[in-house]
Coordinates of C-alpha atoms and ligand atoms in Angstrom, one line a residue:
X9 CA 24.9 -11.1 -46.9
X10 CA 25.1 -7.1 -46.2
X11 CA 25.3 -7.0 -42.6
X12 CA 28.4 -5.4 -40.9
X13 CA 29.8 -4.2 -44.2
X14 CA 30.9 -0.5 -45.1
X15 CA 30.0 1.5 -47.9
X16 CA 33.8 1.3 -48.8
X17 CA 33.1 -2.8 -48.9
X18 CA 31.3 -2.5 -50.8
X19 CA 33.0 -1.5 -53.8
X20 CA 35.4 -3.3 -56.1
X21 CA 38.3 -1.5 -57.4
X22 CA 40.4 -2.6 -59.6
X23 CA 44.2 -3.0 -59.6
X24 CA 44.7 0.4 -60.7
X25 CA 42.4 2.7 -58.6
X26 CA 43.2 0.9 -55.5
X27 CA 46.7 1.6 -55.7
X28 CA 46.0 5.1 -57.1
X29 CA 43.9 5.4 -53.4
X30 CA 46.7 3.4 -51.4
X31 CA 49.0 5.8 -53.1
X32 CA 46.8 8.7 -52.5
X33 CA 47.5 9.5 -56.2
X34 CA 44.7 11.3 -58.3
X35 CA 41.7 9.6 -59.4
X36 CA 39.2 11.0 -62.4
X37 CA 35.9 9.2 -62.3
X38 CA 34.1 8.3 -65.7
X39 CA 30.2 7.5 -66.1
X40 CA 29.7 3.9 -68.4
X41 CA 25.7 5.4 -69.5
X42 CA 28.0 7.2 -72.2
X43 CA 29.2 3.8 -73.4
X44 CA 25.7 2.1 -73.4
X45 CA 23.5 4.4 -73.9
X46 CA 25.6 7.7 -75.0
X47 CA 26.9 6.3 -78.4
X48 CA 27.0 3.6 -81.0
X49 CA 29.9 0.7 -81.2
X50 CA 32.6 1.2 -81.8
X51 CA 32.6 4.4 -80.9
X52 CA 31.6 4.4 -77.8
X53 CA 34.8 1.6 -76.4
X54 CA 37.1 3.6 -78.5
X55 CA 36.4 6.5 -76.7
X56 CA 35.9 5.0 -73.3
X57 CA 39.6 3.9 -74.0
X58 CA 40.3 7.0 -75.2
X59 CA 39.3 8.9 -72.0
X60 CA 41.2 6.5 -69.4
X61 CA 44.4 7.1 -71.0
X62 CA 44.0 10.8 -71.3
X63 CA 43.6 10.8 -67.6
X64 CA 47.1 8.8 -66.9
X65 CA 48.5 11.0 -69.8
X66 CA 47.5 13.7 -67.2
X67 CA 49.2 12.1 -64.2
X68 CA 45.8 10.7 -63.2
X69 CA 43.6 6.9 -62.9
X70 CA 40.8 6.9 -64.0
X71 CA 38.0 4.9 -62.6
X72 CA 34.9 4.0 -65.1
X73 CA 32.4 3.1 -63.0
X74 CA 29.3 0.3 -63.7
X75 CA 27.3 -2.5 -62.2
X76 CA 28.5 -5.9 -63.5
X77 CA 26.8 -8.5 -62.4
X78 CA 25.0 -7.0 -59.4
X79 CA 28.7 -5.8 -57.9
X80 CA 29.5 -2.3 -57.9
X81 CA 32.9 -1.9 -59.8
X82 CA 34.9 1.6 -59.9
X83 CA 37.7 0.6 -62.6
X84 CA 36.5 -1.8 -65.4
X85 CA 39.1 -3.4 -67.5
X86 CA 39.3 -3.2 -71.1
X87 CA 37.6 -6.7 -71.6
X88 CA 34.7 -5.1 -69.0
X89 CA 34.2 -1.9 -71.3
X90 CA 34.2 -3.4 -74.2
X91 CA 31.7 -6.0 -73.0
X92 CA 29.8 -3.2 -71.3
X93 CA 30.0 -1.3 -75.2
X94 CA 28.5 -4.4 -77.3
X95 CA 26.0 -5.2 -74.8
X96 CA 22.3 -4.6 -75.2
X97 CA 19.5 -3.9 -72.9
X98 CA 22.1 -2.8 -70.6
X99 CA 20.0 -1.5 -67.8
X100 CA 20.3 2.7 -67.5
X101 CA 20.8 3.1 -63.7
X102 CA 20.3 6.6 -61.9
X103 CA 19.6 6.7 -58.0
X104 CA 15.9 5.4 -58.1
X105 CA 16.7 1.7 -59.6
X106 CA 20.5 1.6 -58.6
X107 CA 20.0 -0.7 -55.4
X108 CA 17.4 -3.1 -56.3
X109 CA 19.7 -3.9 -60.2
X110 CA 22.8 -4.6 -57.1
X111 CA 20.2 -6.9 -55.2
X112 CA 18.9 -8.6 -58.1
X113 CA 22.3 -9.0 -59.5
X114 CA 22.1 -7.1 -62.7
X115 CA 24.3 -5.6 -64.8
X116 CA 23.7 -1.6 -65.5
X117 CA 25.5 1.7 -66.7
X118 CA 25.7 4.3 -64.3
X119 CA 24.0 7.8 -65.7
X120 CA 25.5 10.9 -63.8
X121 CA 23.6 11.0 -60.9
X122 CA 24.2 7.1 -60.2
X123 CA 27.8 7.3 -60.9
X124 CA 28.1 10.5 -58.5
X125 CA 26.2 8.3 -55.8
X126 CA 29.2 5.5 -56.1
X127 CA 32.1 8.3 -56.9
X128 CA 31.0 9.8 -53.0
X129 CA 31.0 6.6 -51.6
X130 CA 34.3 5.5 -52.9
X131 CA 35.5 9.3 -51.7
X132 CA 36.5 10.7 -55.2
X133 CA 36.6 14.2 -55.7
X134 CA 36.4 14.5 -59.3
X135 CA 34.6 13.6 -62.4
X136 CA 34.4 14.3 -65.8
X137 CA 31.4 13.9 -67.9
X138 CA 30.0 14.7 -71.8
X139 CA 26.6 16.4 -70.3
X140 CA 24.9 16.4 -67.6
X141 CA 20.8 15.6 -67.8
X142 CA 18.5 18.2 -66.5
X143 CA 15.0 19.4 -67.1
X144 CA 13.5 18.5 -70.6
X145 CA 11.3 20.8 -73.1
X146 CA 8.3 21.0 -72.0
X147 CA 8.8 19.5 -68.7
X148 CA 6.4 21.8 -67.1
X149 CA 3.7 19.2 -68.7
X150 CA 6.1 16.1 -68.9
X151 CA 7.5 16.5 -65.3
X152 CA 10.6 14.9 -66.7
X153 CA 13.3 16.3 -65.1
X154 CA 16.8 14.5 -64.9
X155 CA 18.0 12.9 -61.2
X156 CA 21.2 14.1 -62.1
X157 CA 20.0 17.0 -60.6
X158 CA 19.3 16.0 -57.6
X159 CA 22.3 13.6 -56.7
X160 CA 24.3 16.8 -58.2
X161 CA 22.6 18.2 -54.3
X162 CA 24.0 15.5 -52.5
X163 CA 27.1 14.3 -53.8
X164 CA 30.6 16.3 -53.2
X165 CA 31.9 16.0 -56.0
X166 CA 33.8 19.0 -58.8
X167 CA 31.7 17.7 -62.1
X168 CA 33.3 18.5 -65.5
X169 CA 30.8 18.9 -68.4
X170 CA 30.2 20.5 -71.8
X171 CA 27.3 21.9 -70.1
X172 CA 23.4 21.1 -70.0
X173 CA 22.8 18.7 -73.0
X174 CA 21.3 21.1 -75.5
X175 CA 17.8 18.5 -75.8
X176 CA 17.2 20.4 -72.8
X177 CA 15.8 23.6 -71.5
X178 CA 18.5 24.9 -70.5
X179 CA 17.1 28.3 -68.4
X180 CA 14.8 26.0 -66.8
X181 CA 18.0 23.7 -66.2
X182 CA 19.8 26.6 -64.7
X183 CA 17.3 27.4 -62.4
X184 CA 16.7 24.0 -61.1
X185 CA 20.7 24.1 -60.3
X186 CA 20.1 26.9 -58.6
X187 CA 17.3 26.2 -56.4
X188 CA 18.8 22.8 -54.9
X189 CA 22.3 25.1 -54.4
X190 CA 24.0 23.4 -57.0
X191 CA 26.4 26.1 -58.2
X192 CA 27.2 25.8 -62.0
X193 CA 30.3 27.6 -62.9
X194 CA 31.8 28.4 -66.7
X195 CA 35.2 27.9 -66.8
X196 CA 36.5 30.6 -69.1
X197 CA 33.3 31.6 -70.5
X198 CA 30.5 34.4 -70.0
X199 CA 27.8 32.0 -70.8
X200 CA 26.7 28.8 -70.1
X201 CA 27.7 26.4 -72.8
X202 CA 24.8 24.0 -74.2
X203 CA 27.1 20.6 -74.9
X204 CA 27.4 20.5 -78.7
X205 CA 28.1 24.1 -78.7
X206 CA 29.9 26.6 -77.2
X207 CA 27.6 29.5 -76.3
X208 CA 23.6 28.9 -74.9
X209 CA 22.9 32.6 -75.0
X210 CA 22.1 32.3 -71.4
X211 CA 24.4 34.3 -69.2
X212 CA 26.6 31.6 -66.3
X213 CA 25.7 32.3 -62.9
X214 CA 29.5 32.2 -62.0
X215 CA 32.8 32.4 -64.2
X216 CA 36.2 31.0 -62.9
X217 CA 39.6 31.6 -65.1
X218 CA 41.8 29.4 -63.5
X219 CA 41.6 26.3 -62.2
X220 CA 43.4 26.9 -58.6
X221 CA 40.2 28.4 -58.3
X222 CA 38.0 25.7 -58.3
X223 CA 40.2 23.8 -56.3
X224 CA 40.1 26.7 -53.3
X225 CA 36.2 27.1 -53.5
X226 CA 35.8 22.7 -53.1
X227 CA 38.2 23.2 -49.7
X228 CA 36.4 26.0 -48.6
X229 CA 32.9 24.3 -49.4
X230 CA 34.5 21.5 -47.3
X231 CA 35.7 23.4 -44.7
X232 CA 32.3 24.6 -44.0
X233 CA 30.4 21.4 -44.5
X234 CA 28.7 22.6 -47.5
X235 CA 26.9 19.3 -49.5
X236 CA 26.9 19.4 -53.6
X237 CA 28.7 19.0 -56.2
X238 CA 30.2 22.2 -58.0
X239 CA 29.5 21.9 -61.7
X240 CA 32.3 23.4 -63.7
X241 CA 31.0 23.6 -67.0
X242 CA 33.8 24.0 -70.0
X243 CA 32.7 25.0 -73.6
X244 CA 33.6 22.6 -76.5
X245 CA 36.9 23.3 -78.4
X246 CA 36.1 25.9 -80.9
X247 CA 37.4 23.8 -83.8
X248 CA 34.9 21.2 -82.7
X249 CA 31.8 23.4 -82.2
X250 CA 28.6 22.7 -83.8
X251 CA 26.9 26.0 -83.9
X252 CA 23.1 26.8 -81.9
X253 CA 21.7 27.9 -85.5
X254 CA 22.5 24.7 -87.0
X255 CA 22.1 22.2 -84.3
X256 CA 18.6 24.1 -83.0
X257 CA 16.4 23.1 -85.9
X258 CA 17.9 19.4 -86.1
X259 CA 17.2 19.3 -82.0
X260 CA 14.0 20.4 -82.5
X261 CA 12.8 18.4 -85.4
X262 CA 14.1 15.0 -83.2
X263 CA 12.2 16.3 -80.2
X264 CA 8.8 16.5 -82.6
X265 CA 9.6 13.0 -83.7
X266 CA 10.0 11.6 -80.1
X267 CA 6.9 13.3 -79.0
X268 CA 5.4 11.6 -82.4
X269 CA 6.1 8.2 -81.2
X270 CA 5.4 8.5 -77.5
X271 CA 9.1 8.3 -76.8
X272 CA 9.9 9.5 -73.0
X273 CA 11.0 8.7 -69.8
X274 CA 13.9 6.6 -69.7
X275 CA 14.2 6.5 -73.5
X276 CA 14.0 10.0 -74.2
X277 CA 17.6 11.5 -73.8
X278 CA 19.5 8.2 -76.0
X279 CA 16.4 8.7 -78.7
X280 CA 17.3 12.8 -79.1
X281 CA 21.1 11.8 -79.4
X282 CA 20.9 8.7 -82.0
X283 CA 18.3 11.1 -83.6
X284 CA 20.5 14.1 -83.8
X285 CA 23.2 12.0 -84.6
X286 CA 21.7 10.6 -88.0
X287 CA 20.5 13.9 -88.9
X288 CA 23.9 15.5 -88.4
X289 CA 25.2 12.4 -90.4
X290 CA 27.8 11.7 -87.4
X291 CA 29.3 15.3 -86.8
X292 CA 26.9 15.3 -83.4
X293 CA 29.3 12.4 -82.5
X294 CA 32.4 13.5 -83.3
X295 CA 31.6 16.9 -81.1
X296 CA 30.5 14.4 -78.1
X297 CA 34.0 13.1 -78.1
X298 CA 35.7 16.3 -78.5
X299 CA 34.1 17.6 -75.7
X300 CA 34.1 14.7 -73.3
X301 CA 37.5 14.5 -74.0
X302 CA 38.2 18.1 -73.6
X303 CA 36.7 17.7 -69.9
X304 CA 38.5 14.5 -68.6
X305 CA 41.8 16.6 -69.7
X306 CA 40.7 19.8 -67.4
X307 CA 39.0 17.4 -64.8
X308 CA 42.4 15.5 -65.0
X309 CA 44.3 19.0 -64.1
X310 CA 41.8 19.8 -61.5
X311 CA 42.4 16.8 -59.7
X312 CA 46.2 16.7 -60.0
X313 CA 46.3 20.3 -58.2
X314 CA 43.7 19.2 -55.5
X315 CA 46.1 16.4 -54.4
Ligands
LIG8 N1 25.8 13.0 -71.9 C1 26.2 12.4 -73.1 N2 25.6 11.1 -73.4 C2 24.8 10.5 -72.5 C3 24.5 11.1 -71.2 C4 25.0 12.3 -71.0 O1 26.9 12.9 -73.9 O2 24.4 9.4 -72.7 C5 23.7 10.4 -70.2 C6 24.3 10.7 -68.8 O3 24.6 9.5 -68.2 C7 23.2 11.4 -68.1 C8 22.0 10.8 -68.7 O4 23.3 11.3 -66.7 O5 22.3 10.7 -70.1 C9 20.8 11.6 -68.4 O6 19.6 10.9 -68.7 P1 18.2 11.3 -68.3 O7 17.9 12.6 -69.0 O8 17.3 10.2 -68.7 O9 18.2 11.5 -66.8
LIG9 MN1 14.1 11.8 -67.4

């Protein structure tokens, strides 16, 4: 059924990113684990709408990427994402289980790393993210460290997040980035920003103030056949900050109670966020779309310039 086809066959765009790529005009790509696994409905298909047209707003298409029905899709309709945002036991797909839920003809949100694995195939250059997944507490015992991490290596992407989620450990995070040449850069910021906050405490390997910046350093990387994905990671708005001596404790106390019910794997990043969530009594959510918002409008910029 495979034989003789391209990795470009093997996508389906949609109207709108295939005559964004005929047209050569900007594309932003969007991860769908955010809609299925990120945040409740409605939420979650408000925002997802919320994003896309942010991105034209910014002389950009986006492309929300997923696995319906065993076809890899970058551009969903509104009827797919809100489909996608009711559904349940929408499989999580990162690189390990992405193939075999194509095969089997599944349907499945793509996490970062997945939808970095499909945004290099279809030849995007950018994407915007919430945050992206990397090594857990504790995960020196647990050995649960996030794939994003890896396909971060491999991809060649410019990623736009709020940071490391702040569930994390976010040195050991850091490092992790480091070792597999993944450089994370703060855009306009000293530190490294930990998702629902602005400032981690831990000093950012690299600092860019503008964005023609980032745009030189991904044509230089490409120039010299460099492979990875630069991570720029942009603090929340400060208006929508939650601040690290608030949110710690809360993190903490959901962590305890995910460790109390055997809670990992898989599970263990959407348990944190509905836990922190409740606890926060919805501010945790209203931050999340700040900041992913905030990052499709600077990932939007970015990719109008590298046109
Ligand atoms: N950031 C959010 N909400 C999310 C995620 C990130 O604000 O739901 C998702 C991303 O898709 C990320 C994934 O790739 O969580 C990481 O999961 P894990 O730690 O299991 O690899
Ligand atoms: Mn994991």
């Amino acid at each position: 059924m495979l034989e003789g086809m391209d990795a470009q066959n093997l996508i389906i765009f949609s109207e709108e990113v295939h005559k964004a790529r005929k047209k050569k005009r900007p594309i932003v790509a969007l991860e769908s684990t955010i809609i299925t696994h990120g945040m409740p409905y409605p939420d979650n298909y408000s925002l997802a709408i919320e994003a896309e047209m942010l991105a034209r707003k910014h002389g950009c298409t986006p492309a929300t990427i997923a696995i319906i029905d065993g076809k890899i899709r970058v551009g969903l309709t509104d009827e797919e994402k809100l489909s996608l945002s009711k559904a349940k036991n929408v499989s999580k797909l990162t690189t390990n289980n992405l193939s075999l839920n194509i095969v089997q003809k599944q349907t499945g949100s793509t996490t970062v790393a997945a939808t970095l694995l499909i945004a290099n195939m279809a030849k995007l250059q950018v994407f915007a993210t919430g945050g992206i997944g990397g090594a857990h507490r504790q995960s020196e015992l647990s050995f649960d460290i996030s794939a994003d991490i890896q396909q971060l290596s491999r991809s060649n992407l410019i990623v736009v997040c709020a940071g490391p989620k702040a569930i994390l450990d976010i040195p050991k995070t850091v490092e992790m980035l480091e070792s597999r040449g993944v450089p994370l850069i703060t855009y306009k910021s000293k530190n490294v920003p930990a998702f629902w906050s602005r400032d981690s405490g831990i000093k950012s390997p690299m600092v860019v103030n503008s964005i023609s910046d980032i745009v030189k350093n991904q044509k230089f990387r490409a120039a010299t056949g460099q492979v990875g994905c630069q991570l720029i990671c942009n603090p929340v708005p400060e208006k929508n900050e939650i601040s690290r001596k608030y949110i710690e404790p809360i993190i903490e106390k959901a962590i305890t109670k995910a460790i109390s019910q055997k809670i990992f794997g898989k599970a263990l990043t959407p348990f944190l966020l509905t836990e922190v969530l409740a606890m926060t009594k919805g501010v945790s959510l209203k931050t999340n779309k700040a900041l992913l918002l905030n990052n499709v409008k600077l990932a939007s910029k970015i990719a109008f310039m590298i046109k």
